CSV table of C-alpha atoms in Angstrom, one decimal:
chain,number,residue,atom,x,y,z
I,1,UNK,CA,91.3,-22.5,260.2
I,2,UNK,CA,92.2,-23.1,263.6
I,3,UNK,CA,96.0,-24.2,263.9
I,4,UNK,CA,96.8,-27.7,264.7
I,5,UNK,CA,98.7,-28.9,267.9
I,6,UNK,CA,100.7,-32.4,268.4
I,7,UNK,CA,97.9,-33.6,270.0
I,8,UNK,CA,95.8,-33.7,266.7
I,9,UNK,CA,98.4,-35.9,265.3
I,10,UNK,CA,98.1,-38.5,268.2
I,11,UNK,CA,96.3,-41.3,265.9
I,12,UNK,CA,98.8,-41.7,263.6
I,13,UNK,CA,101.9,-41.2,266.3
I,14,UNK,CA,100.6,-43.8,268.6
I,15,UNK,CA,99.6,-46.1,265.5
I,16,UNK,CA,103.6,-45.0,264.4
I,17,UNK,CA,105.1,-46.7,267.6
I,18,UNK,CA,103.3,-50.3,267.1
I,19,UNK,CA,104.8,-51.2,263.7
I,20,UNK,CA,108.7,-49.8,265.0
I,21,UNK,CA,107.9,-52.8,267.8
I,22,UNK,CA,106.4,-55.3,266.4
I,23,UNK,CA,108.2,-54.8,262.7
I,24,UNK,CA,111.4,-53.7,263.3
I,25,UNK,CA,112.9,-56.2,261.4
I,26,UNK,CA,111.0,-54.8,258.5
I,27,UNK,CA,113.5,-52.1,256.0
I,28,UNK,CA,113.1,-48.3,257.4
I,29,UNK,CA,110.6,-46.3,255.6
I,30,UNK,CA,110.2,-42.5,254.9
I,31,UNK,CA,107.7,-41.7,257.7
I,32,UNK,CA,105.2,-39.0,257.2
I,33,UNK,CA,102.6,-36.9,259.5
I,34,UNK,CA,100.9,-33.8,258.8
I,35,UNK,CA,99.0,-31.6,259.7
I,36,UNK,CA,96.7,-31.4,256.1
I,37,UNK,CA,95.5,-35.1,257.1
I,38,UNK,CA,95.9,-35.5,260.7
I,39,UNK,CA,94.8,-38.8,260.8
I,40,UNK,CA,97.2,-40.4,258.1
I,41,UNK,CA,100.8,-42.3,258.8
I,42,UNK,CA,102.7,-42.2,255.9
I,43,UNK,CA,105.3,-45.0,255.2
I,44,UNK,CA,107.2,-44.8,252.0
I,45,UNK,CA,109.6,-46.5,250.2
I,46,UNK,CA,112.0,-44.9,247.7
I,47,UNK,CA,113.8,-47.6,244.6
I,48,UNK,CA,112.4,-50.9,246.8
I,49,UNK,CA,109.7,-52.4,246.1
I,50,UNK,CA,110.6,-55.4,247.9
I,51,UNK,CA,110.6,-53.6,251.0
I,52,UNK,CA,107.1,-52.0,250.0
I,53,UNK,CA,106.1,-55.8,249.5
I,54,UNK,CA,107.6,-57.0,252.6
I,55,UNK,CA,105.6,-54.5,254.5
I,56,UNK,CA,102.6,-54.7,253.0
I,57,UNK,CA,102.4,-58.8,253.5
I,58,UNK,CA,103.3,-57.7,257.5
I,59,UNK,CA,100.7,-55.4,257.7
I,60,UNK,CA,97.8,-58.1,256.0
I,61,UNK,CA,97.3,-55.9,253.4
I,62,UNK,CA,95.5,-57.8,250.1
I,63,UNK,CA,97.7,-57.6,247.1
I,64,UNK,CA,94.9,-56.6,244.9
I,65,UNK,CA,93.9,-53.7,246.8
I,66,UNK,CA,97.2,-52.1,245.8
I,67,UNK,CA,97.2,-50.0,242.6
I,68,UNK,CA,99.8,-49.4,240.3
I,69,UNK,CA,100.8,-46.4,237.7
I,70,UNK,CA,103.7,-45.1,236.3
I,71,UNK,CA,104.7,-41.8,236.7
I,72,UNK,CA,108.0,-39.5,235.3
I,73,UNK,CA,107.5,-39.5,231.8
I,74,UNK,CA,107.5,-43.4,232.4
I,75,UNK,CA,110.3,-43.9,234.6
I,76,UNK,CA,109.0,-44.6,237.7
I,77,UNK,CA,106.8,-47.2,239.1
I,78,UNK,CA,104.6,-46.6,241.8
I,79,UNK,CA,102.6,-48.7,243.8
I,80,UNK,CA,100.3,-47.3,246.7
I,81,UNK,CA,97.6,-48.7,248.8
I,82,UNK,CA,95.4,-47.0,251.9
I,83,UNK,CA,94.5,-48.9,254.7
I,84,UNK,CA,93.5,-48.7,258.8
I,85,UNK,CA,95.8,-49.6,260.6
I,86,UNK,CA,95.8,-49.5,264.5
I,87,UNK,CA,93.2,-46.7,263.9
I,88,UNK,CA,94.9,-44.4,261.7
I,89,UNK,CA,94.6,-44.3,258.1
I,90,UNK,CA,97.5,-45.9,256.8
I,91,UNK,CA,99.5,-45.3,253.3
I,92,UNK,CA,101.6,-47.4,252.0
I,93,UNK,CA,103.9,-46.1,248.8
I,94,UNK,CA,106.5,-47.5,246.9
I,95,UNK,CA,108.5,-46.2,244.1
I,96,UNK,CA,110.9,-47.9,241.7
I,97,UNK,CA,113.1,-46.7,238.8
I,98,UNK,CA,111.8,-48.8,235.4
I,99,UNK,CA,114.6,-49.3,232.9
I,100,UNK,CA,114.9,-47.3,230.1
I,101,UNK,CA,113.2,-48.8,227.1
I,102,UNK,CA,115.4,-50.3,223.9
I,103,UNK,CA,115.0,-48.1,220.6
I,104,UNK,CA,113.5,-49.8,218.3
I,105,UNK,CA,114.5,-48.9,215.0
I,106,UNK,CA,112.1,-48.1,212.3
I,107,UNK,CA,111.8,-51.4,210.1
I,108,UNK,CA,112.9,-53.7,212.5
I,109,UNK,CA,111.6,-57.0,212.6
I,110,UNK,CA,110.6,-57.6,216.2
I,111,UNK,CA,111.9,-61.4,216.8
I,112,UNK,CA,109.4,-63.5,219.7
């Protein structure tokens, strides 16, 4: 495989300088670009999903094309959705600690 220069990355640096103008009001994300997808900007959000959110309703992106899973043994919520976006290939990700879960005692009456 032939090695990859900067200038392969180009889509998703340039499409990296329009949100950091036009939505730099917006929280900071993780940023990501590599070299495995060249075309991909990475934006990611660690314990905030309300900057995930906030983001996403910037960008236009529909809240039903975001999926949702849990992940860590059930301790962390993710939410992630792909998009184009000033023609690069665009990930959004969002992670959030879920709280522990109540024992439940064997017997106990659950009360609604």
């Amino acid at each position: 495989m032939k090695a990859r220069t900067l200038a392969d990355l180009s889509a998703p640096l340039m499409t990296l300088r329009l949100p950091a103008s036009e939505f730099a009001h917006l929280p900071a994300p993780r940023v990501g670009v590599s070299t495995l997808y060249p075309e991909r900007l990475e934006l990611t959000f660690h314990d905030d999903f309300a900057a995930f959110e906030a983001w996403r309703e910037a960008l236009n992106i529909a809240p039903a094309s975001v999926v949702h899973h849990v992940q860590g043994d059930g301790r962390t919520a993710v939410l992630n959705v792909h998009t184009v976006f000033a023609g690069a290939d665009l990930e959004l990700t969002g992670y959030a600690k879920l709280p522990a879960a109540e024992p439940v005692l064997a017997g106990s009456e659950v009360v609604s």
